[in-house]
Coordinates of C-alpha atoms and ligand atoms in Angstrom, one line a residue:
X17 CA 0.1 0.0 0.0
X18 CA 1.1 3.7 -1.1
X19 CA 1.4 5.8 1.9
X20 CA 0.9 9.3 1.1
X21 CA 3.3 11.8 2.8
X22 CA 1.7 15.4 3.5
X23 CA 4.2 18.0 3.9
X24 CA 3.8 21.4 5.2
X25 CA 5.7 24.6 3.8
X26 CA 5.2 28.0 6.0
X27 CA 6.2 31.1 4.5
X28 CA 9.7 32.3 4.6
X29 CA 11.7 35.3 5.0
X30 CA 14.7 35.0 3.3
X31 CA 17.1 32.1 1.6
X32 CA 20.5 31.5 2.9
X33 CA 23.1 29.0 3.1
X34 CA 25.2 26.5 1.2
X35 CA 23.8 23.4 -0.5
X36 CA 25.3 20.1 -2.1
X37 CA 23.2 18.7 -4.9
X38 CA 23.0 14.9 -5.7
X39 CA 24.6 13.8 -8.9
X40 CA 22.8 14.9 -11.9
X41 CA 20.0 12.5 -12.9
X42 CA 20.3 12.4 -16.6
X43 CA 24.5 12.0 -16.3
X44 CA 23.8 8.9 -13.8
X45 CA 21.4 6.8 -16.2
X46 CA 23.7 7.2 -19.1
X47 CA 26.6 6.1 -16.9
X48 CA 25.1 3.3 -15.1
X49 CA 23.7 2.0 -19.0
X50 CA 27.0 2.3 -20.3
X51 CA 28.8 0.9 -17.4
X52 CA 27.0 -2.2 -17.8
X53 CA 28.1 -2.6 -21.6
X54 CA 31.3 -1.7 -20.8
X55 CA 34.5 -4.0 -20.4
X56 CA 36.0 -3.9 -17.1
X57 CA 35.0 -2.0 -14.1
X58 CA 33.6 1.6 -13.5
X59 CA 33.3 3.2 -10.1
X60 CA 30.5 6.3 -10.2
X61 CA 30.9 9.0 -7.6
X62 CA 27.9 11.0 -6.1
X63 CA 25.4 8.6 -8.4
X64 CA 21.8 10.2 -7.8
X65 CA 20.0 9.4 -4.7
X66 CA 16.8 9.6 -6.7
X67 CA 14.3 6.7 -7.2
X68 CA 14.6 7.0 -11.2
X69 CA 18.1 6.4 -11.4
X70 CA 17.6 3.3 -8.9
X71 CA 15.4 2.0 -11.4
X72 CA 18.2 2.2 -13.9
X73 CA 20.1 0.1 -11.8
X74 CA 17.6 -2.4 -11.4
X75 CA 17.2 -3.1 -14.6
X76 CA 20.8 -3.6 -15.2
X77 CA 21.0 -5.8 -12.7
X78 CA 18.1 -7.7 -14.4
X79 CA 20.1 -7.7 -17.6
X80 CA 23.0 -9.5 -15.6
X81 CA 25.1 -6.8 -14.7
X82 CA 26.9 -7.3 -11.4
X83 CA 27.0 -3.6 -9.5
X84 CA 27.1 -3.1 -5.8
X85 CA 27.4 0.4 -3.2
X86 CA 30.8 0.7 -2.2
X87 CA 31.6 0.4 1.7
X88 CA 32.9 3.9 1.2
X89 CA 29.2 5.3 0.8
X90 CA 25.9 4.5 -0.8
X91 CA 26.1 7.0 -3.8
X92 CA 29.2 5.4 -4.9
X93 CA 28.7 2.8 -7.1
X94 CA 31.1 -0.2 -8.5
X95 CA 29.9 -1.9 -11.5
X96 CA 31.4 -4.9 -13.2
X97 CA 30.6 -4.3 -16.8
X98 CA 30.0 -7.2 -19.1
X99 CA 30.6 -5.9 -22.5
X100 CA 27.9 -5.3 -25.1
X101 CA 26.0 -8.4 -24.6
X102 CA 23.7 -8.6 -21.7
X103 CA 22.2 -11.8 -20.4
X104 CA 18.4 -12.5 -21.0
X105 CA 15.9 -11.0 -17.8
X106 CA 14.0 -13.2 -16.3
X107 CA 11.3 -11.0 -15.5
X108 CA 10.1 -7.7 -17.1
X109 CA 12.7 -4.6 -16.6
X110 CA 10.7 -2.5 -14.4
X111 CA 11.9 1.4 -14.8
X112 CA 9.1 2.8 -12.3
X113 CA 8.7 6.2 -13.5
X114 CA 11.4 6.5 -15.3
X115 CA 11.2 8.1 -18.7
X116 CA 14.6 8.4 -19.3
X117 CA 15.2 4.4 -18.2
X118 CA 12.7 2.9 -20.5
X119 CA 13.7 4.9 -23.6
X120 CA 17.4 5.2 -23.4
X121 CA 18.0 1.6 -22.1
X122 CA 15.5 0.6 -25.0
X123 CA 18.4 1.6 -27.5
X124 CA 20.3 -1.0 -25.5
X125 CA 18.1 -4.0 -25.5
X126 CA 17.0 -3.7 -29.1
X127 CA 21.0 -4.4 -29.8
X128 CA 20.4 -8.0 -27.5
X129 CA 19.9 -11.0 -29.6
X130 CA 16.8 -12.1 -26.8
X131 CA 13.4 -10.4 -26.1
X132 CA 12.9 -7.9 -23.0
X133 CA 9.5 -6.7 -21.5
X134 CA 9.5 -3.0 -19.6
X135 CA 7.1 -2.3 -17.6
X136 CA 6.6 1.1 -15.6
X137 CA 4.4 2.6 -13.0
X138 CA 1.1 4.3 -14.0
X139 CA 2.3 7.5 -15.1
X140 CA 5.0 5.9 -17.1
X141 CA 2.3 3.7 -18.9
X142 CA 0.7 6.9 -20.2
X143 CA 3.9 8.2 -21.7
X144 CA 4.4 8.3 -25.6
X145 CA 6.9 6.1 -26.8
X146 CA 6.3 5.5 -30.6
X147 CA 9.5 8.1 -30.7
X148 CA 12.0 5.2 -29.7
X149 CA 9.6 2.7 -31.9
X150 CA 9.8 3.9 -35.0
X151 CA 13.3 4.4 -35.4
X152 CA 14.6 1.2 -33.7
X153 CA 11.9 -0.6 -35.5
X154 CA 13.5 0.9 -38.8
X155 CA 16.9 -0.4 -37.3
X156 CA 15.8 -3.8 -37.2
X157 CA 13.7 -4.3 -33.8
X158 CA 10.7 -5.9 -33.2
X159 CA 8.6 -3.7 -30.8
X160 CA 5.6 -4.8 -29.2
X161 CA 3.1 -1.9 -27.2
X162 CA 0.1 -0.9 -26.0
X163 CA -0.7 1.5 -28.9
X164 CA 2.4 3.2 -28.6
X165 CA 2.8 3.2 -25.1
X166 CA 4.5 0.8 -22.2
X167 CA 4.7 -1.9 -21.5
X168 CA 7.3 -2.9 -24.4
X169 CA 8.2 -5.8 -25.4
X170 CA 11.5 -5.7 -27.6
X171 CA 13.1 -8.6 -29.5
X172 CA 16.6 -7.4 -30.3
X173 CA 19.4 -8.4 -32.6
X174 CA 21.7 -7.1 -35.3
X175 CA 20.7 -3.8 -36.4
X176 CA 20.5 -1.8 -39.5
X177 CA 22.2 1.4 -39.3
X178 CA 19.6 4.5 -40.0
X179 CA 19.8 8.0 -41.2
X180 CA 17.2 9.8 -38.6
X181 CA 16.3 13.2 -38.2
X182 CA 14.3 13.3 -35.3
X183 CA 10.6 14.9 -35.5
X184 CA 10.7 15.8 -31.7
X185 CA 13.4 17.4 -29.7
X186 CA 14.3 15.0 -27.2
X187 CA 17.9 14.0 -25.5
X188 CA 16.0 10.6 -24.3
X189 CA 15.5 9.5 -28.2
X190 CA 18.9 10.9 -29.4
X191 CA 20.3 8.9 -26.3
X192 CA 18.4 5.7 -27.0
X193 CA 19.6 6.1 -31.0
X194 CA 23.2 6.5 -30.3
X195 CA 23.0 3.6 -28.0
X196 CA 21.3 1.3 -30.8
X197 CA 23.8 2.8 -32.9
X198 CA 26.8 0.7 -31.1
X199 CA 24.8 -2.5 -32.0
X200 CA 24.3 -1.5 -35.9
X201 CA 26.4 -2.2 -38.7
X202 CA 27.9 0.9 -40.6
X203 CA 27.1 4.2 -39.6
X204 CA 24.3 6.0 -37.5
X205 CA 23.3 9.6 -38.3
X206 CA 21.0 11.4 -35.9
X207 CA 20.0 14.8 -36.7
X208 CA 17.8 16.8 -33.7
X209 CA 15.9 19.9 -34.9
X210 CA 17.3 21.8 -31.9
X211 CA 19.9 21.0 -29.8
X212 CA 19.0 19.3 -26.3
X213 CA 21.4 18.3 -23.4
X214 CA 24.2 16.1 -24.5
X215 CA 25.2 13.8 -22.0
X216 CA 24.6 11.0 -24.1
X217 CA 27.4 12.2 -26.8
X218 CA 30.0 13.5 -23.8
X219 CA 29.4 10.0 -22.0
X220 CA 29.9 7.4 -24.9
X221 CA 33.0 9.7 -25.7
X222 CA 34.2 9.2 -21.8
X223 CA 34.1 5.4 -22.1
X224 CA 35.9 4.9 -25.3
X225 CA 33.5 5.5 -28.3
X226 CA 34.3 7.8 -31.3
X227 CA 31.6 10.1 -32.5
X228 CA 31.2 12.8 -34.7
X229 CA 29.0 16.0 -33.9
X230 CA 28.2 19.4 -35.9
X231 CA 25.6 21.9 -35.9
X232 CA 23.0 21.8 -38.3
X233 CA 20.8 24.8 -38.5
X234 CA 19.3 25.5 -35.2
X235 CA 20.3 21.7 -34.2
X236 CA 22.9 19.1 -34.6
X237 CA 23.9 16.0 -36.0
X238 CA 25.7 12.9 -34.3
X239 CA 27.2 10.0 -36.3
X240 CA 28.1 7.0 -34.5
X241 CA 30.0 3.7 -35.9
X242 CA 28.6 0.5 -34.9
X243 CA 30.7 -2.3 -32.9
X244 CA 32.4 0.1 -31.0
X245 CA 33.7 -1.2 -27.4
X246 CA 33.5 0.7 -24.4
X247 CA 36.2 0.7 -21.7
X248 CA 35.1 1.3 -17.5
X249 CA 35.5 4.7 -16.0
X250 CA 35.9 6.4 -12.9
X251 CA 33.7 9.6 -12.4
X252 CA 32.5 11.8 -10.3
X253 CA 29.0 12.9 -11.2
X254 CA 28.5 16.8 -10.7
X255 CA 25.4 18.0 -8.8
X256 CA 22.1 18.3 -10.7
X257 CA 21.3 21.7 -12.1
X258 CA 17.6 21.0 -12.3
X259 CA 17.4 19.8 -8.8
X260 CA 19.2 23.2 -8.2
X261 CA 16.6 25.0 -10.2
X262 CA 14.6 25.1 -7.1
X263 CA 16.5 26.8 -4.4
X264 CA 17.6 29.1 -7.5
X265 CA 14.2 30.4 -7.9
X266 CA 13.6 30.2 -4.0
X267 CA 16.6 32.5 -3.6
X268 CA 15.5 34.7 -6.2
X269 CA 11.9 35.2 -4.4
X270 CA 13.8 37.1 -1.6
X271 CA 16.0 40.2 -2.1
X272 CA 18.0 39.2 1.1
X273 CA 18.6 35.8 -0.2
X274 CA 22.5 34.4 -0.1
X275 CA 23.0 30.9 -1.5
X276 CA 26.0 29.0 -2.2
X277 CA 26.3 25.5 -4.3
X278 CA 29.6 23.7 -4.7
X279 CA 30.3 21.3 -7.5
X280 CA 27.4 21.8 -9.7
X281 CA 26.8 20.9 -13.6
X282 CA 27.0 23.9 -15.9
X283 CA 27.2 21.9 -19.4
X284 CA 26.3 24.7 -21.6
X285 CA 23.0 22.7 -22.8
X286 CA 21.6 22.8 -19.3
X287 CA 22.6 26.1 -18.0
X288 CA 20.3 28.3 -19.8
X289 CA 18.3 28.7 -16.3
X290 CA 21.4 30.8 -15.0
X291 CA 20.9 33.4 -17.6
X292 CA 17.4 33.3 -17.5
X293 CA 17.3 33.9 -13.6
X294 CA 20.1 36.6 -14.0
X295 CA 18.2 38.3 -17.1
X296 CA 15.5 38.2 -14.2
X297 CA 17.6 40.1 -11.8
X298 CA 19.1 37.2 -9.4
X299 CA 23.0 37.7 -8.9
X300 CA 24.6 34.6 -9.6
X301 CA 28.6 34.4 -10.0
X302 CA 30.6 31.2 -11.0
X303 CA 33.7 30.1 -9.4
X304 CA 35.9 27.5 -10.1
X305 CA 34.9 26.1 -13.4
X306 CA 36.4 23.3 -14.5
X307 CA 35.9 20.5 -17.0
X308 CA 35.5 17.1 -15.4
X309 CA 35.3 14.3 -17.6
X310 CA 33.9 16.4 -20.5
X311 CA 31.1 18.0 -18.1
X312 CA 31.3 21.5 -17.4
X313 CA 31.2 22.0 -13.3
X314 CA 31.1 24.9 -11.5
X315 CA 30.4 26.7 -8.1
X316 CA 27.9 28.9 -7.4
X317 CA 27.1 32.1 -5.5
X318 CA 24.0 33.6 -5.6
X319 CA 22.5 36.8 -4.0
X320 CA 19.0 38.2 -4.5
X321 CA 17.7 40.5 -6.3
X322 CA 14.8 42.1 -8.6
X323 CA 12.3 39.6 -10.0
X324 CA 11.4 41.0 -13.5
X325 CA 9.5 38.4 -15.7
X326 CA 10.6 36.7 -19.0
X327 CA 9.2 34.7 -22.0
X328 CA 10.7 31.5 -22.5
X329 CA 9.9 29.8 -26.3
X330 CA 11.6 28.6 -29.1
X331 CA 14.6 26.9 -28.4
X332 CA 14.8 28.1 -24.7
X333 CA 11.6 25.9 -24.2
X334 CA 13.6 22.5 -24.8
X335 CA 16.5 24.0 -23.3
X336 CA 14.5 24.9 -19.8
X337 CA 12.2 21.9 -20.3
X338 CA 12.8 20.8 -16.5
X339 CA 12.9 23.7 -14.6
X340 CA 9.6 25.6 -16.3
X341 CA 7.2 24.2 -13.8
X342 CA 9.3 26.0 -10.9
X343 CA 10.0 29.0 -13.1
X344 CA 6.2 29.1 -13.5
X345 CA 5.4 28.5 -9.7
X346 CA 7.3 31.6 -9.0
X347 CA 5.8 33.7 -12.1
X348 CA 3.1 35.0 -10.0
X349 CA 5.8 37.2 -7.9
X350 CA 7.8 38.6 -10.7
X351 CA 7.3 42.1 -12.2
X352 CA 6.0 41.6 -15.5
X353 CA 4.8 37.7 -15.2
X354 CA 6.0 35.1 -17.5
X355 CA 5.0 33.6 -20.5
X356 CA 5.8 30.0 -21.8
X357 CA 5.3 28.7 -25.5
X358 CA 6.2 26.2 -27.7
X359 CA 6.4 23.6 -24.7
X360 CA 3.6 21.4 -25.6
X361 CA 6.3 18.5 -24.6
X362 CA 5.5 19.1 -21.1
X363 CA 1.8 17.4 -21.8
X364 CA 3.7 14.3 -21.7
X365 CA 6.0 14.5 -18.9
X366 CA 5.5 12.6 -15.6
X367 CA 2.3 14.7 -15.5
X368 CA 0.6 17.0 -17.8
X369 CA 3.0 19.6 -16.4
X370 CA 1.1 22.5 -18.1
X371 CA -2.1 21.6 -16.7
X372 CA -0.6 20.8 -13.0
X373 CA 0.8 24.0 -12.8
X374 CA -2.1 25.7 -13.9
X375 CA -4.4 23.9 -11.2
X376 CA -2.2 24.5 -8.7
X377 CA -1.5 28.2 -9.2
X378 CA -5.4 28.9 -9.6
X379 CA -5.5 27.1 -6.2
X380 CA -3.6 29.3 -4.4
X381 CA -5.4 32.4 -6.1
X382 CA -3.5 32.9 -8.9
X383 CA -4.5 34.0 -12.4
X384 CA -3.5 32.1 -15.6
X385 CA -3.7 31.6 -19.3
X386 CA -3.4 28.3 -20.5
X387 CA -2.4 27.1 -23.9
X388 CA -2.0 23.9 -25.9
X389 CA 1.5 24.7 -25.7
X390 CA 2.2 26.7 -22.6
X391 CA 1.0 29.3 -20.3
X392 CA 0.6 33.2 -19.6
X393 CA 1.4 33.9 -16.0
X394 CA 0.9 37.3 -15.4
X395 CA 2.9 38.9 -12.6
X396 CA 2.6 41.3 -9.6
X397 CA 0.0 39.0 -7.7
X398 CA 0.0 37.8 -4.7
X399 CA -0.5 33.8 -3.5
X400 CA -2.2 32.1 -0.4
X401 CA -1.5 28.8 0.9
X402 CA -3.3 26.1 -0.4
X403 CA -3.3 22.4 -0.6
X404 CA -1.1 21.4 -3.9
X405 CA -1.8 18.3 -5.5
X406 CA 1.5 17.3 -7.1
X407 CA -0.2 14.5 -9.5
X408 CA 2.4 12.2 -8.2
X409 CA 5.2 14.2 -10.3
X410 CA 8.1 14.8 -8.7
X411 CA 9.3 18.0 -10.5
X412 CA 5.4 19.6 -9.3
X413 CA 5.6 18.7 -5.8
X414 CA 9.0 20.8 -5.2
X415 CA 8.0 23.8 -7.8
X416 CA 5.5 24.4 -5.3
X417 CA 7.2 23.8 -2.2
X418 CA 9.0 27.0 -3.7
X419 CA 6.1 29.2 -4.5
X420 CA 4.9 28.4 -0.8
X421 CA 7.5 30.1 0.5
X422 CA 6.0 33.5 0.0
X423 CA 2.6 32.9 -0.3
X424 CA 0.0 34.0 2.7
X425 CA -0.6 31.4 5.2
X426 CA 0.9 27.3 5.1
X427 CA 0.7 25.1 2.0
X428 CA 0.1 21.5 2.1
X429 CA 2.3 19.5 -0.2
X430 CA 0.3 16.3 -0.5
X431 CA 2.0 13.5 -2.3
X432 CA 5.3 14.9 -1.1
X433 CA 7.0 11.5 -1.3
X434 CA 7.1 12.1 -5.0
X435 CA 10.1 14.2 -4.5
X436 CA 12.1 11.0 -4.3
X437 CA 12.1 10.3 -8.0
X438 CA 15.0 12.5 -8.6
X439 CA 15.5 14.4 -4.9
X440 CA 14.8 12.2 -1.7
X441 CA 16.1 14.9 0.7
X442 CA 14.8 17.9 -0.9
X443 CA 12.7 18.6 1.8
X444 CA 15.4 18.5 4.2
X445 CA 17.1 20.7 2.4
X446 CA 15.0 23.3 1.8
X447 CA 13.9 23.2 5.6
X448 CA 17.7 23.7 6.1
X449 CA 18.3 26.3 3.6
X450 CA 14.9 28.8 4.7
X451 CA 15.2 31.5 7.4
X452 CA 12.0 32.2 8.8
Ligands
S3P18 C1 16.4 13.9 -20.3 C2 15.6 14.5 -21.3 C3 14.6 15.4 -21.3 C4 14.1 15.6 -19.7 C5 14.1 14.2 -18.9 C6 15.5 14.0 -18.8 C7 17.5 13.1 -20.4 O1 13.6 14.5 -22.0 O2 12.9 16.3 -19.5 O3 13.9 14.6 -17.4 O4 18.3 12.7 -19.5 O5 17.9 13.0 -21.5 P1 13.4 14.7 -23.3 O6 14.4 14.0 -24.1 O7 12.2 13.3 -23.4 O8 12.6 16.0 -23.5

């Protein structure tokens, strides 16, 4: 039986202190998968504490990959790679709530000469998978689904390379196809319409794979040759920028905020949030910028300032896809409000995030206009404490805990346990940083 946790968030005066974020979720998934198909041992430090990344590790174990948590700490994972051939699973691969797990791992199981069934929770079972089914089928995999949704039954084997222009901007799909490209004969070419996070490309190189990348218009193309072997790595995973977004937006709510975030992922394909928040009036300085395993990592010093408004559209919608819920949740407190357009993808995330944001903002008394592809949230509004329904979506639960800091009265976040999907310690860390 699922037990619901309700967290009460009281209004705050300021955000102050320092916080170390869990390892980046996108990188953790990719490293766990690639460690499994590499030769030799990998050691992954600061592996994400989120339940989604545990789902990936669980699936890898079901595919015959041995791994353990190190005696040095729970978040250090040691993986004994099997090389590119995995073992047939004896039970369905449980991807839980994780779209990244089911989509990216489907590229690897499509290259295996056995059948795998991939299942997920209620939310995952509603999410569209044609975006991976179609190209993987063209490459030669046989995939059964429930009208394009999970469970997926994937029978793989040797694949044909593909030249594929992705119709949706999705780093999960790009990564899935690059992984499948490792199992294909010849060279696979993937083109994305706008640039999405490139952790798949960076991680593949780190594991010894050669690939070519170049810009194409607003997007990019990546080419990968099949049959390459991977070697194990020793890596330290930088702090998750999409999780940091909650505290950055919290700091933006109060002019007197002072926040430090060490060891944070600063990959340019993820860091658009920092530009946007700076344009809106938050003071952010980056110290100790360095490159670790191909990923930029830095420490942030943040001071509150003004909170103007902004418009997020075009390629920004893809670049900020995971941060839009929290930006939208603080939008009523901005001077000019926030407009979000071209963000239809939000409708097919862990919840319909356009509807989840609009409904909960209205519960707090805000005026919101909802569109098929976005929202307009006028600025200069005050919010009242309310009962929030996150629709079992981790990012909605956390986004509204931030809005609650400047509401009048207490806010009840129902189903607060969903935060554990990406950030189990979120409410503790928020409490530590909040001055009342
Ligand atoms: C992710 C890509 C994004 C993002 C998700 C993680 C990734 O999804 O929303 O949280 O790690 O590649 P899409 O690729 O489906 O846009």
